[in-house]
mmCIF file with all atom_site columns, C-alpha atoms in Angstrom:
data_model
loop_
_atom_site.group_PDB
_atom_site.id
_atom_site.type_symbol
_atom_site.label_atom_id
_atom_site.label_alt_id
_atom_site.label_comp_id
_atom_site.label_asym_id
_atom_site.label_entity_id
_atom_site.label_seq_id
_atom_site.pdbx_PDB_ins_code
_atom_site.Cartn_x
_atom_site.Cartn_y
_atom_site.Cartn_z
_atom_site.occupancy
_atom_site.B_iso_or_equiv
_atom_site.pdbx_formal_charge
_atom_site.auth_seq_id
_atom_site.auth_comp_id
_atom_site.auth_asym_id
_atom_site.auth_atom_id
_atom_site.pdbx_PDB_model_num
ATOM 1  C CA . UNK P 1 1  ? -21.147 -36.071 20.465 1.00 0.00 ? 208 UNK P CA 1
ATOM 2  C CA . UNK P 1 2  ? -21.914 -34.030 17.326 1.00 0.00 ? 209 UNK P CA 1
ATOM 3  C CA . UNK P 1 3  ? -22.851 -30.312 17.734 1.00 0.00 ? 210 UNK P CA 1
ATOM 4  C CA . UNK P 1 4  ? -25.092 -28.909 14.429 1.00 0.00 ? 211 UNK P CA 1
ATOM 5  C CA . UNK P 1 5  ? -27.156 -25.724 14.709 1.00 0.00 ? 212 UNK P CA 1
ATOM 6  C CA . UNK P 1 6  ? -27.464 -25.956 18.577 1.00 0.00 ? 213 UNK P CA 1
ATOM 7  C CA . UNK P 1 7  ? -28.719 -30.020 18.146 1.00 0.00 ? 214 UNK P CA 1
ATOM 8  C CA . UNK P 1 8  ? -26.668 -32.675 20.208 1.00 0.00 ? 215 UNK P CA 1
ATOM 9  C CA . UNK P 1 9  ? -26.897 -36.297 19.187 1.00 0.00 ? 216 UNK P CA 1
ATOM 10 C CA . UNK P 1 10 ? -25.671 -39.499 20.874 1.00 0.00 ? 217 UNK P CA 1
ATOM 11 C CA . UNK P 1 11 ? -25.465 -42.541 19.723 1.00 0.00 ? 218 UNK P CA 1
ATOM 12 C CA . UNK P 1 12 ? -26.648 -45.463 22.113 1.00 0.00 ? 219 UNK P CA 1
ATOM 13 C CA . UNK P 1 13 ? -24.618 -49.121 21.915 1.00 0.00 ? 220 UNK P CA 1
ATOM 14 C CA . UNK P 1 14 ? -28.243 -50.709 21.443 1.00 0.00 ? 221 UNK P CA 1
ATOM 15 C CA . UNK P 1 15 ? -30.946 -48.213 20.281 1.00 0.00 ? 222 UNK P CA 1
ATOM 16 C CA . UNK P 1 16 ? -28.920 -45.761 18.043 1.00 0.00 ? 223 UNK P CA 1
ATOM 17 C CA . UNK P 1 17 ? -28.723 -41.932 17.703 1.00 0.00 ? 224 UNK P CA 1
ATOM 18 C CA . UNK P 1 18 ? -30.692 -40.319 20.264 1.00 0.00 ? 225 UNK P CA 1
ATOM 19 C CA . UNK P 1 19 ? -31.589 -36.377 20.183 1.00 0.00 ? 226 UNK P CA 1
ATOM 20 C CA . UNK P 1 20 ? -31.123 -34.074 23.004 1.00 0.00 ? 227 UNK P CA 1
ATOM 21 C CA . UNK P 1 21 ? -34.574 -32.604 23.953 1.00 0.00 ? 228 UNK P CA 1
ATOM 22 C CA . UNK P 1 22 ? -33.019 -30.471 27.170 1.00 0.00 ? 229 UNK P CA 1
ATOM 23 C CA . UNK P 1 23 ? -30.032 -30.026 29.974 1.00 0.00 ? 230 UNK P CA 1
ATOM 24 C CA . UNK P 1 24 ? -31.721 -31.582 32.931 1.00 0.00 ? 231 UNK P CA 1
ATOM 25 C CA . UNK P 1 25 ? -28.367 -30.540 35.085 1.00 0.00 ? 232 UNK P CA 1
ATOM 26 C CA . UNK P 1 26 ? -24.938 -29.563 35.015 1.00 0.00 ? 233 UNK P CA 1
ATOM 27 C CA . UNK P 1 27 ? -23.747 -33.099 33.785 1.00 0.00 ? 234 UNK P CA 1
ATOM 28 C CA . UNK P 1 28 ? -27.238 -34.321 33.218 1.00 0.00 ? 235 UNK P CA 1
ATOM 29 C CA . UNK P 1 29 ? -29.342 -34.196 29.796 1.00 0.00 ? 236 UNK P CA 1
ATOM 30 C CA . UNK P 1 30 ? -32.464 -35.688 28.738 1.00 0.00 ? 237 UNK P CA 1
ATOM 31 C CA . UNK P 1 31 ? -32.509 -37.812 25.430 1.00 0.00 ? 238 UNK P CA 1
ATOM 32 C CA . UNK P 1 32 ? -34.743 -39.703 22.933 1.00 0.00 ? 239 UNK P CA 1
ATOM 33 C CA . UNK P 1 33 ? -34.664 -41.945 20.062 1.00 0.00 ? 240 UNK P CA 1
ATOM 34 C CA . UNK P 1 34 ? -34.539 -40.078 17.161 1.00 0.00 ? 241 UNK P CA 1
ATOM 35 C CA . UNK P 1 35 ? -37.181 -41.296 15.098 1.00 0.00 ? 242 UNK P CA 1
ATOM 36 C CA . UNK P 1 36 ? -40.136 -42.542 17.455 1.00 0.00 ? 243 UNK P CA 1
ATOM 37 C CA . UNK P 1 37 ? -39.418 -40.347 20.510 1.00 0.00 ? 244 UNK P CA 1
ATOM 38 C CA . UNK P 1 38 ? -41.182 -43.256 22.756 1.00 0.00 ? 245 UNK P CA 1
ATOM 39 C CA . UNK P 1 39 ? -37.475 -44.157 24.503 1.00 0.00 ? 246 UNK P CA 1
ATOM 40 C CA . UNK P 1 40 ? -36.524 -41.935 26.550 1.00 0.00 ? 247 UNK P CA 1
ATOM 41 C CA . UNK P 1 41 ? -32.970 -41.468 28.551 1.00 0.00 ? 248 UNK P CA 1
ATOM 42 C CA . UNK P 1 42 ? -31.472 -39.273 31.260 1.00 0.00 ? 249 UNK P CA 1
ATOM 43 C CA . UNK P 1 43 ? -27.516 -39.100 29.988 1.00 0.00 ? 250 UNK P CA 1
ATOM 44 C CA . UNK P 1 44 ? -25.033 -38.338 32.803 1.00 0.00 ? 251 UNK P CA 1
ATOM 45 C CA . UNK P 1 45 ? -22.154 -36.681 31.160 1.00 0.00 ? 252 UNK P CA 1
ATOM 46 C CA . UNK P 1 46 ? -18.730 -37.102 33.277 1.00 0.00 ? 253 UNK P CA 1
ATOM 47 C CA . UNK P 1 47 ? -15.249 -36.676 31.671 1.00 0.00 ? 254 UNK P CA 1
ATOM 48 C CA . UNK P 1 48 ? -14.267 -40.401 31.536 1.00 0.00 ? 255 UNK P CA 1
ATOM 49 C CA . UNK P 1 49 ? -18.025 -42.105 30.934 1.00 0.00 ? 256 UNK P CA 1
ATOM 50 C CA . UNK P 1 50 ? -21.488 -41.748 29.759 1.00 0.00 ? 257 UNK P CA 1
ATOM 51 C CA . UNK P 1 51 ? -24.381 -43.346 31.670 1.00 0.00 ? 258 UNK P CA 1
ATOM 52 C CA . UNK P 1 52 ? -27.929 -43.902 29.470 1.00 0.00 ? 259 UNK P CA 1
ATOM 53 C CA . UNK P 1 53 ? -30.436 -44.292 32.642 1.00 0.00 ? 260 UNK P CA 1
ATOM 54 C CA . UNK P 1 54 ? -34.129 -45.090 30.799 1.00 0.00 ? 261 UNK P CA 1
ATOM 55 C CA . UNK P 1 55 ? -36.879 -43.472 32.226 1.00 0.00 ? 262 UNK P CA 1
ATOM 56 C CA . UNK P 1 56 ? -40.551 -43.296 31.347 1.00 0.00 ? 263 UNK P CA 1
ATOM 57 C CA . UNK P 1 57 ? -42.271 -40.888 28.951 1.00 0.00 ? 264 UNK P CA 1
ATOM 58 C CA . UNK P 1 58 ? -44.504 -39.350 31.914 1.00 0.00 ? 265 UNK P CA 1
ATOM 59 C CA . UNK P 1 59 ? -40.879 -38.978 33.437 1.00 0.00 ? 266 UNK P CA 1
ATOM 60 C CA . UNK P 1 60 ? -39.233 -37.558 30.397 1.00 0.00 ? 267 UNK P CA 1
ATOM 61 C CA . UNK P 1 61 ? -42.172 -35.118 29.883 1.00 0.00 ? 268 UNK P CA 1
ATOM 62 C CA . UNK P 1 62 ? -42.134 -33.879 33.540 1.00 0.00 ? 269 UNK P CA 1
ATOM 63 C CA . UNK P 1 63 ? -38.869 -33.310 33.416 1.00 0.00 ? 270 UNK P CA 1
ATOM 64 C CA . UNK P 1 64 ? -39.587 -31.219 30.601 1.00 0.00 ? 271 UNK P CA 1
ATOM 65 C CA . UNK P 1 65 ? -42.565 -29.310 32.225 1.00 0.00 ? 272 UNK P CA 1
ATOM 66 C CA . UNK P 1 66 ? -40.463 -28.599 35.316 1.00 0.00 ? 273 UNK P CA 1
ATOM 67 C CA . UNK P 1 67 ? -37.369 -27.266 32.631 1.00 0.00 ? 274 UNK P CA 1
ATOM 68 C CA . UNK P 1 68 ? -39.774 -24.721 30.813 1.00 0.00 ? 275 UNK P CA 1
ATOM 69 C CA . UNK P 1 69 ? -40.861 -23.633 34.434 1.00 0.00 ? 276 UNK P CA 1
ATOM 70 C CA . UNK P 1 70 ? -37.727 -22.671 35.330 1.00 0.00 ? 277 UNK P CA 1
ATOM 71 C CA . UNK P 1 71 ? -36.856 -20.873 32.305 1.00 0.00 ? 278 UNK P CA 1
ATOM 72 C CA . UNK P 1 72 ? -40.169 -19.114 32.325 1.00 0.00 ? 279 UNK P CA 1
ATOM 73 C CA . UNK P 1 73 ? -39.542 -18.041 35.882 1.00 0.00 ? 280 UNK P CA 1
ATOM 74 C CA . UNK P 1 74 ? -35.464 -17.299 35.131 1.00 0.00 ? 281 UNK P CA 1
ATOM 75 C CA . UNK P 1 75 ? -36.912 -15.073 31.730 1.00 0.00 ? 282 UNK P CA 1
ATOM 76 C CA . UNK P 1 76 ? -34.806 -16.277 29.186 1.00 0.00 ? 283 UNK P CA 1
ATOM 77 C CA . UNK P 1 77 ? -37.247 -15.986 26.546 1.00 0.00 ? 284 UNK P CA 1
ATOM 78 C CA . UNK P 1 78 ? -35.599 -17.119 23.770 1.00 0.00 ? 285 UNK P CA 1
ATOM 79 C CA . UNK P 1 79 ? -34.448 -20.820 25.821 1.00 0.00 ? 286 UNK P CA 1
ATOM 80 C CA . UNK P 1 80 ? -38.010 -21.316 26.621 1.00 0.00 ? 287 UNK P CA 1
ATOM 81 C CA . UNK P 1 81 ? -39.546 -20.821 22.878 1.00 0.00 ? 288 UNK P CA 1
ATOM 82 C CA . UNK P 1 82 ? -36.869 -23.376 22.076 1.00 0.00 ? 289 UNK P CA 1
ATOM 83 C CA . UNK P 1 83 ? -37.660 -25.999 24.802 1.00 0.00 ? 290 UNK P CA 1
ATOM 84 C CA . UNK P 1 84 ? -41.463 -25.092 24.378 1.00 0.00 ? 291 UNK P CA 1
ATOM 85 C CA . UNK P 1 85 ? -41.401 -26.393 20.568 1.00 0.00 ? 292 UNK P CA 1
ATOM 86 C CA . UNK P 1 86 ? -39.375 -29.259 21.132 1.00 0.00 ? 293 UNK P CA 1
ATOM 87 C CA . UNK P 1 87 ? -42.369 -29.935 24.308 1.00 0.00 ? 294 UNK P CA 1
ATOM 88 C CA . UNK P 1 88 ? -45.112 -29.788 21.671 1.00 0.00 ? 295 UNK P CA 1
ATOM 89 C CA . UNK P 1 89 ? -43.598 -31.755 18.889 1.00 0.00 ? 296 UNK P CA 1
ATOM 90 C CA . UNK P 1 90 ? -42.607 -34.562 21.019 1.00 0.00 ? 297 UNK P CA 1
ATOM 91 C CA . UNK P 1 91 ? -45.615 -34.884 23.873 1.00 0.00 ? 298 UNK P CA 1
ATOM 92 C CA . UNK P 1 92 ? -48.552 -33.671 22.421 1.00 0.00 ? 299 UNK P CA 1
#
């Protein structure tokens, strides 16, 4: 994993470097492809593996709804602008 300016990348065995969009959970994040942001992954992080589990963009972007929800609701401000930009730029 590479850590730049708060941006986590992955790269996947078969469809390259993905992009963090969000933590999902504790050891779960939600990725894309890079480039075309139509792939989308849920990444479970454990100490000895990484799992890519594909899910659907309607997923993905739920996901992502539910996430700025519950930053809205927690007030952390700053995490939600963030998340919020990274929402438009990739779903609308």
């Amino acid at each position: 994993m590479n850590h730049q300016s708060n941006e986590t990348y992955l790269n996947h065995p078969t469809f390259g470097l993905l992009y963090r969009i969000c933590l999902i959970e504790n050891d779960r994040e939600l990725f894309t492809t890079l480039y075309a942001q139509r792939l989308f992954f849920i990444v479970v992080i454990t100490p000895d593996n990484l799992t890519f589990d594909p899910i659907s963009r309607s997923d993905a972007r739920l996901l992502v709804e539910n996430r700025l929800r519950k930053l809205r609701q927690s007030n952390i401000a700053h995490e939600y602008q963030k998340l919020n930009l990274v929402y438009q730029q990739t779903f609308q």
